[in-house]
mmCIF file of C-alpha atoms in Angstrom:
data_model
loop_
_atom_site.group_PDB
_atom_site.id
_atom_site.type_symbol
_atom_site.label_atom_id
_atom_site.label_comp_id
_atom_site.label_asym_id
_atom_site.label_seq_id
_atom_site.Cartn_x
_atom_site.Cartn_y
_atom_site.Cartn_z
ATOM 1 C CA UNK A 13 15.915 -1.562 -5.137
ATOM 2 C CA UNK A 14 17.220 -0.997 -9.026
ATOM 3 C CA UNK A 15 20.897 -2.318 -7.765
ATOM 4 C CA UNK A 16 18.876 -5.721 -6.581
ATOM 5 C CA UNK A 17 20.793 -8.174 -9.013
ATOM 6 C CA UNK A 18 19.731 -12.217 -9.348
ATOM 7 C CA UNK A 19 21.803 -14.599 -11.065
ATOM 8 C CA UNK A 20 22.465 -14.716 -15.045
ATOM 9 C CA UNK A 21 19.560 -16.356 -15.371
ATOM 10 C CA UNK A 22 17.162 -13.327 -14.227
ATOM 11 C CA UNK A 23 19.702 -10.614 -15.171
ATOM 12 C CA UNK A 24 18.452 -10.962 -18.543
ATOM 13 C CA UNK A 25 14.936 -11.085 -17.487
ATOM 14 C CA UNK A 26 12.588 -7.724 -19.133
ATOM 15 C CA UNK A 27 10.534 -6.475 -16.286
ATOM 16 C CA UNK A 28 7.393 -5.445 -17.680
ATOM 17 C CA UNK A 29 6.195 -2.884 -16.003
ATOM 18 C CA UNK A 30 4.373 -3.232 -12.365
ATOM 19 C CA UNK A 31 0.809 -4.612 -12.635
ATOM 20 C CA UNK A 32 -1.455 -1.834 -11.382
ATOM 21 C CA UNK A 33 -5.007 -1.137 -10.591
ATOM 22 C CA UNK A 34 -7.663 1.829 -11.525
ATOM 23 C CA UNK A 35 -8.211 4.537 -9.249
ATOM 24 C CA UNK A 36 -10.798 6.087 -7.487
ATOM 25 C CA UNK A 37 -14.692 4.541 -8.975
ATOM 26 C CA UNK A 38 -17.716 2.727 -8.527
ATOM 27 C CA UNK A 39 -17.192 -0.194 -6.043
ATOM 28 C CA UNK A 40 -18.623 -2.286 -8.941
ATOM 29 C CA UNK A 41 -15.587 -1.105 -10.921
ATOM 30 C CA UNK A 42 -13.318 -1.289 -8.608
ATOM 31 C CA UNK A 43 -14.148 -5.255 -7.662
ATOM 32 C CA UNK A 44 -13.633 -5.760 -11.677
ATOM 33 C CA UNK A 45 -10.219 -4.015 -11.746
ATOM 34 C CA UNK A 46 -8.622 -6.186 -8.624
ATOM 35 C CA UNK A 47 -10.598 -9.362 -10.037
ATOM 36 C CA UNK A 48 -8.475 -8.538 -13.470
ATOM 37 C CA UNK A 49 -5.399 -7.878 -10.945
ATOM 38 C CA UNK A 50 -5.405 -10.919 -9.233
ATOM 39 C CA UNK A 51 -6.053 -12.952 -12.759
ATOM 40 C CA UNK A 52 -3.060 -11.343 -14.522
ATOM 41 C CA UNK A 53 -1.009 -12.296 -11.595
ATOM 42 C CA UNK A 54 -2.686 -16.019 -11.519
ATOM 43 C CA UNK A 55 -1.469 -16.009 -15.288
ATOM 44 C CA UNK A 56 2.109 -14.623 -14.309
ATOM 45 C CA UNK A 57 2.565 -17.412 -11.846
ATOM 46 C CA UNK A 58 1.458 -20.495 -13.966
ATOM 47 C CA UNK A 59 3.633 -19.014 -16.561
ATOM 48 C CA UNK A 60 6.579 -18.783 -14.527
ATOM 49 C CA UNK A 61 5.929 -22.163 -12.980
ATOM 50 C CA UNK A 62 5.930 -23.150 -16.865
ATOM 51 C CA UNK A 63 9.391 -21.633 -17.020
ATOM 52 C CA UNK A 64 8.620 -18.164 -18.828
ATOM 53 C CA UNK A 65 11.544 -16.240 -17.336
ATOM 54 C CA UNK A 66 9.295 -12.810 -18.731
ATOM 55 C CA UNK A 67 6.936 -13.986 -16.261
ATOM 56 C CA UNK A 68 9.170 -14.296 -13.473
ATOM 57 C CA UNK A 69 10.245 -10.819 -13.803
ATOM 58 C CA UNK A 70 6.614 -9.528 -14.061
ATOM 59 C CA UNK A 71 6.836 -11.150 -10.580
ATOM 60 C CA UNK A 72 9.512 -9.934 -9.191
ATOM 61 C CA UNK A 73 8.732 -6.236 -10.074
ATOM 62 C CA UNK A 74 5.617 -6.787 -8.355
ATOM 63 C CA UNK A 75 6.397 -8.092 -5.250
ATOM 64 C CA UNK A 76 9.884 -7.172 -4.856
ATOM 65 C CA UNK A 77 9.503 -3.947 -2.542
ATOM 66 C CA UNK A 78 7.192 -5.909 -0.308
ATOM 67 C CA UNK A 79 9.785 -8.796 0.158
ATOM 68 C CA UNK A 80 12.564 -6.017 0.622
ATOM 69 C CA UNK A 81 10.850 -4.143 3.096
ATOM 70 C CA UNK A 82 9.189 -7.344 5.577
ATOM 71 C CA UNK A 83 13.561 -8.251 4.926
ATOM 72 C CA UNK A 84 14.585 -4.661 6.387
ATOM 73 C CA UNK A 85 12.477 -4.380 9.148
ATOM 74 C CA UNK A 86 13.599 -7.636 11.019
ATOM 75 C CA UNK A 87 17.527 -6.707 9.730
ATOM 76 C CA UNK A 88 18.095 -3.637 9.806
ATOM 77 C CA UNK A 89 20.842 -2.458 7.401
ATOM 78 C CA UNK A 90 19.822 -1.816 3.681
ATOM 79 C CA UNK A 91 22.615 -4.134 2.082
ATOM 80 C CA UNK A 92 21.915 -7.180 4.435
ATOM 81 C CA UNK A 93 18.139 -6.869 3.501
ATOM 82 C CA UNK A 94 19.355 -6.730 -0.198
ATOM 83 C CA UNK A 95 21.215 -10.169 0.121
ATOM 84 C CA UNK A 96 18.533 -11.428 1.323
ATOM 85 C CA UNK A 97 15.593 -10.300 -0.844
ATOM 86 C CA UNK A 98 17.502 -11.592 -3.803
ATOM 87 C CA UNK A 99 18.402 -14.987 -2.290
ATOM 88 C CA UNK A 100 14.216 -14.804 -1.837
ATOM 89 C CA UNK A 101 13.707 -14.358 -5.162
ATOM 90 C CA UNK A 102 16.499 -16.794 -6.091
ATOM 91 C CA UNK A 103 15.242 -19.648 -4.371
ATOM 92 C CA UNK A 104 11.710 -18.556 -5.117
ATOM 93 C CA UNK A 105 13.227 -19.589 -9.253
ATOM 94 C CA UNK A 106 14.553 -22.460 -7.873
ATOM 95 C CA UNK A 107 11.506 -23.683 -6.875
ATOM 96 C CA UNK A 108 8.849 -22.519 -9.030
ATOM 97 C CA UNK A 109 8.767 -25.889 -11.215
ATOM 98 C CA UNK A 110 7.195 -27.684 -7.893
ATOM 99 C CA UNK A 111 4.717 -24.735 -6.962
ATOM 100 C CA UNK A 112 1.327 -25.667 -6.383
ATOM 101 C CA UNK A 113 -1.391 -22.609 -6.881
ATOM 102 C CA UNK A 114 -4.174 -22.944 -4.359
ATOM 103 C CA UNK A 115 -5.785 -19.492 -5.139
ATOM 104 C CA UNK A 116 -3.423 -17.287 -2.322
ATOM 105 C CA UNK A 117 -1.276 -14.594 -2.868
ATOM 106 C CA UNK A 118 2.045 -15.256 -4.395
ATOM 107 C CA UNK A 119 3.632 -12.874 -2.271
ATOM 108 C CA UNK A 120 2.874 -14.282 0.979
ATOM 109 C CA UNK A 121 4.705 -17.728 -0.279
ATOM 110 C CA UNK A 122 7.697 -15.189 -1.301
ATOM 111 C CA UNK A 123 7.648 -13.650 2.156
ATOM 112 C CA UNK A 124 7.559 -17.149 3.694
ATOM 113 C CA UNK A 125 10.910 -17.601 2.081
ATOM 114 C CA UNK A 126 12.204 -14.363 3.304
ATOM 115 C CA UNK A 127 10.709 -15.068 6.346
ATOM 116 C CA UNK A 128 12.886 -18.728 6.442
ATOM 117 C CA UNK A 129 15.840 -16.703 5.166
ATOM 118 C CA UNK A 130 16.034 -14.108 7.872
ATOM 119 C CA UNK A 131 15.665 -16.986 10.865
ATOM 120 C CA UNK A 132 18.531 -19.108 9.530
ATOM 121 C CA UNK A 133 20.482 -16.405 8.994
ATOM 122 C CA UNK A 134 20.314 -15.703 12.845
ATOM 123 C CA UNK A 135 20.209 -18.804 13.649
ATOM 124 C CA UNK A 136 23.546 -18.857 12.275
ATOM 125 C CA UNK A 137 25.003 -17.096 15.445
ATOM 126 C CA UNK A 138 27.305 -14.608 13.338
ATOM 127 C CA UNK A 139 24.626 -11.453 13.562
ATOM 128 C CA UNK A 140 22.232 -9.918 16.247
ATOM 129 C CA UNK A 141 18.832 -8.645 15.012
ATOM 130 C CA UNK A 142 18.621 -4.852 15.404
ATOM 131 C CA UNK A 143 15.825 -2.306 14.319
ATOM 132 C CA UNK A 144 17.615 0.665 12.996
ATOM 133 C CA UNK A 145 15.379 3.184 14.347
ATOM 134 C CA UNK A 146 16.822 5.930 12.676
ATOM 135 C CA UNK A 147 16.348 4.858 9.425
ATOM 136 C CA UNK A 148 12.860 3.400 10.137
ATOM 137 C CA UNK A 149 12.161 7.402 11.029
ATOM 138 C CA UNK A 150 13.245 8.832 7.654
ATOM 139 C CA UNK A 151 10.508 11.743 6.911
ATOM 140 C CA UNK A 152 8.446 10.490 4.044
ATOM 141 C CA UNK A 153 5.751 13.550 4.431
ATOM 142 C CA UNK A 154 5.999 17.297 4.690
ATOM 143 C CA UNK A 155 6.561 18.536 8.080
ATOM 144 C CA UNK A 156 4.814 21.818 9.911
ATOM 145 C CA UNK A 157 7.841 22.741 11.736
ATOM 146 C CA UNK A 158 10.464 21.446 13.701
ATOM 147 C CA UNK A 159 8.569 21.726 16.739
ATOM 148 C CA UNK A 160 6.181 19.303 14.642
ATOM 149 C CA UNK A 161 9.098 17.463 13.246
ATOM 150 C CA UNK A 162 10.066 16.885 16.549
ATOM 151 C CA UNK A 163 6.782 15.648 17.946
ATOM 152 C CA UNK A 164 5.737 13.618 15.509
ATOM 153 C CA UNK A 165 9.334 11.761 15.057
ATOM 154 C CA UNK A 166 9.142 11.316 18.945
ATOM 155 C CA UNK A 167 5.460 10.089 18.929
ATOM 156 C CA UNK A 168 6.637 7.256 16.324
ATOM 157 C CA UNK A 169 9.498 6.275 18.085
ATOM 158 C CA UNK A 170 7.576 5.959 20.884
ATOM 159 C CA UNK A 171 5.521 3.595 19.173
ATOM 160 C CA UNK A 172 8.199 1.718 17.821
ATOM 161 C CA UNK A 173 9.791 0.944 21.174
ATOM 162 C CA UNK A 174 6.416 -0.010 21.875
ATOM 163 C CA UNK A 175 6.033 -2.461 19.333
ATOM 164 C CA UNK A 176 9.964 -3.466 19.979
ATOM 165 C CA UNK A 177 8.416 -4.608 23.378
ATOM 166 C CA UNK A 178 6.063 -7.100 22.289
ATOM 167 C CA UNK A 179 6.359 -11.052 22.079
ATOM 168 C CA UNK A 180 7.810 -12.302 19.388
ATOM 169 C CA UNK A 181 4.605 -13.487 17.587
ATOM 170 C CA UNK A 182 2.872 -10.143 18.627
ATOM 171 C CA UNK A 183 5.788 -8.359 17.493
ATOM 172 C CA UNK A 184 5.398 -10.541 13.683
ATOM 173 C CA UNK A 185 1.718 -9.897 13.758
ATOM 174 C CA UNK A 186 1.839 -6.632 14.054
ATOM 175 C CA UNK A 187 3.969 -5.919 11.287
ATOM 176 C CA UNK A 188 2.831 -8.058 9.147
ATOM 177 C CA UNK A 189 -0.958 -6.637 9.457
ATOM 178 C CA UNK A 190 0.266 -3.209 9.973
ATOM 179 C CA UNK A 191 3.489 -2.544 8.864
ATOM 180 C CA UNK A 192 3.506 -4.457 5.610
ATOM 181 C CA UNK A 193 -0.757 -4.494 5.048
ATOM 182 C CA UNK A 194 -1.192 -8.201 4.735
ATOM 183 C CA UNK A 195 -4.190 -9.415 5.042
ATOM 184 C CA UNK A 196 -5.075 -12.171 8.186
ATOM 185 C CA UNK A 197 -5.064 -15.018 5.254
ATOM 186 C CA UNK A 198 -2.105 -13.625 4.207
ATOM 187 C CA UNK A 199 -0.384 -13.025 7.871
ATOM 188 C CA UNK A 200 -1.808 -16.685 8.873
ATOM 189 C CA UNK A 201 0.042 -18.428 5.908
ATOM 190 C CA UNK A 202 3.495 -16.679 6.483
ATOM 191 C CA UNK A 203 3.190 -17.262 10.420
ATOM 192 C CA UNK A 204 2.058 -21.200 10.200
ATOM 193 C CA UNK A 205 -1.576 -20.170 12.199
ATOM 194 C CA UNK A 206 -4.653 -20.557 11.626
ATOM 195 C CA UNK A 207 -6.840 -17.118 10.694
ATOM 196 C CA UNK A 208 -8.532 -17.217 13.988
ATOM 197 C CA UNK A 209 -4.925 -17.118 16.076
ATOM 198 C CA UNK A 210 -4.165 -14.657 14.053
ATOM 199 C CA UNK A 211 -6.649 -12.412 14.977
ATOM 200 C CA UNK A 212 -6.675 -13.402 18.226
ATOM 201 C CA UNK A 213 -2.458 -12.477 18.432
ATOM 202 C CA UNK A 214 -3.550 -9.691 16.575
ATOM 203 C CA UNK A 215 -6.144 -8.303 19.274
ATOM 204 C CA UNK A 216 -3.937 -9.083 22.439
ATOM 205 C CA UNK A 217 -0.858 -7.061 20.515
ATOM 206 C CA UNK A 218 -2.470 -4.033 20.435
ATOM 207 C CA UNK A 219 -4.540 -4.044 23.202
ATOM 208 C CA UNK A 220 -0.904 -3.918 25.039
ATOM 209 C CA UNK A 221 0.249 -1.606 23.200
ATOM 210 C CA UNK A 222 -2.908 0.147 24.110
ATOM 211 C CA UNK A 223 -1.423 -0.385 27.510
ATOM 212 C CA UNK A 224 1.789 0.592 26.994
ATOM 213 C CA UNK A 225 1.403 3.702 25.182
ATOM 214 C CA UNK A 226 -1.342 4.845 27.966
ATOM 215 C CA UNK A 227 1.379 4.429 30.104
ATOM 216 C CA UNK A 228 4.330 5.952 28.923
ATOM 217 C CA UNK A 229 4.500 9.499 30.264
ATOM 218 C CA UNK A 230 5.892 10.822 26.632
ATOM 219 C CA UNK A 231 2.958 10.937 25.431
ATOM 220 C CA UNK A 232 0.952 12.670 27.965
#
């Protein structure tokens, strides 16, 4: 995402670098650390609201690969999503002056955007949405073999045709939840639900994938 450009006035912006928390510890610890996480990032969005463009880019180190990747998934094509993640982050500037902080993640009002972004930009009648398989397959992990290699890259497609299959709103939650790791708050705000449709969507999606999977002779 380094060749992700904004507009003069964030090409200036230093990026401090990402916000991160401690590793493996007592569970006592570990609620301190993501307490002092999700303070420093409360500070970086007042400040940005307040128009420190420093703070801005503290924000959009942080949350930029999660925008970019909720953006690829429903596109498709690496230099579409692009476009789009920086018009996120563009308008996100824009708008900052008027944002109200009622204790949720900052990144699920970012992905809202995105989310906005990607349905007017089919809405717009010029592109279809596609799921570049492929690409969504690229080996991240050491393989065993190719016999392996081959299993395991048909057991995920599988799976993705799967999910590919779903409603709309199943299809959302799903990645969302699973895909992305947002939490139901998070999912909820980003979808316009309530937490307990979003579990419920949540439960009916993969119970038919349960369904589907069972039933696809692939994977027998």
């Amino acid at each position: 995402m380094s060749s992700l450009t904004l507009d003069a006035r964030t090409a200036a912006l230093s990026r401090p670098a990402r916000l991160r928390t401690g590793g493996a510890g007592v569970r006592s610890g570990a609620a301190r650390r993501e307490a002092g996480r999700d303070e420093a990032l409360k500070d970086l969005v007042l400040r940005a609201r307040d128009g420190d463009a420093e703070a801005f880019g503290g924000l959009y180190d942080h949350y930029v690969d999660l925008v970019y990747r909720y953006v690829y998934y429903r596109v498709g094509t690496h230099p579409l999503a692009e476009d789009l993640t920086s018009e996120t982050f563009l308008r996100a500037l824009r708008r900052m002056p008027a944002f109200n902080w009622q204790g949720k993640d900052f990144g699920a009002w970012l992905v809202t955007i995105a989310r906005n972004l990607v349905a007017d930009h089919f809405k717009s009648g010029r592109y279809r949405l596609e799921i570049c398989t492929a690409e969504l397959l690229e080996a991240g992990v050491p393989q065993e073999g190719p016999e392996q290699a081959v299993l395991e890259a048909m057991t995920n497609r599988t799976l993705l045709e799967a999910v590919r299959r779903l409603g709309s709103d199943q299809q959302e939650c799903v990645v969302l939840r699973f895909l992305h790791g947002l939490s139901v708050a998070e999912t909820a705000l980003i979808m316009g639900r309530k937490t307990g449709a979003i579990k419920a969507l949540q439960y009916r999606a993969v119970r038919a994938l349960a369904r589907s999977l069972q039933d696809d002779p692939r994977l027998a």
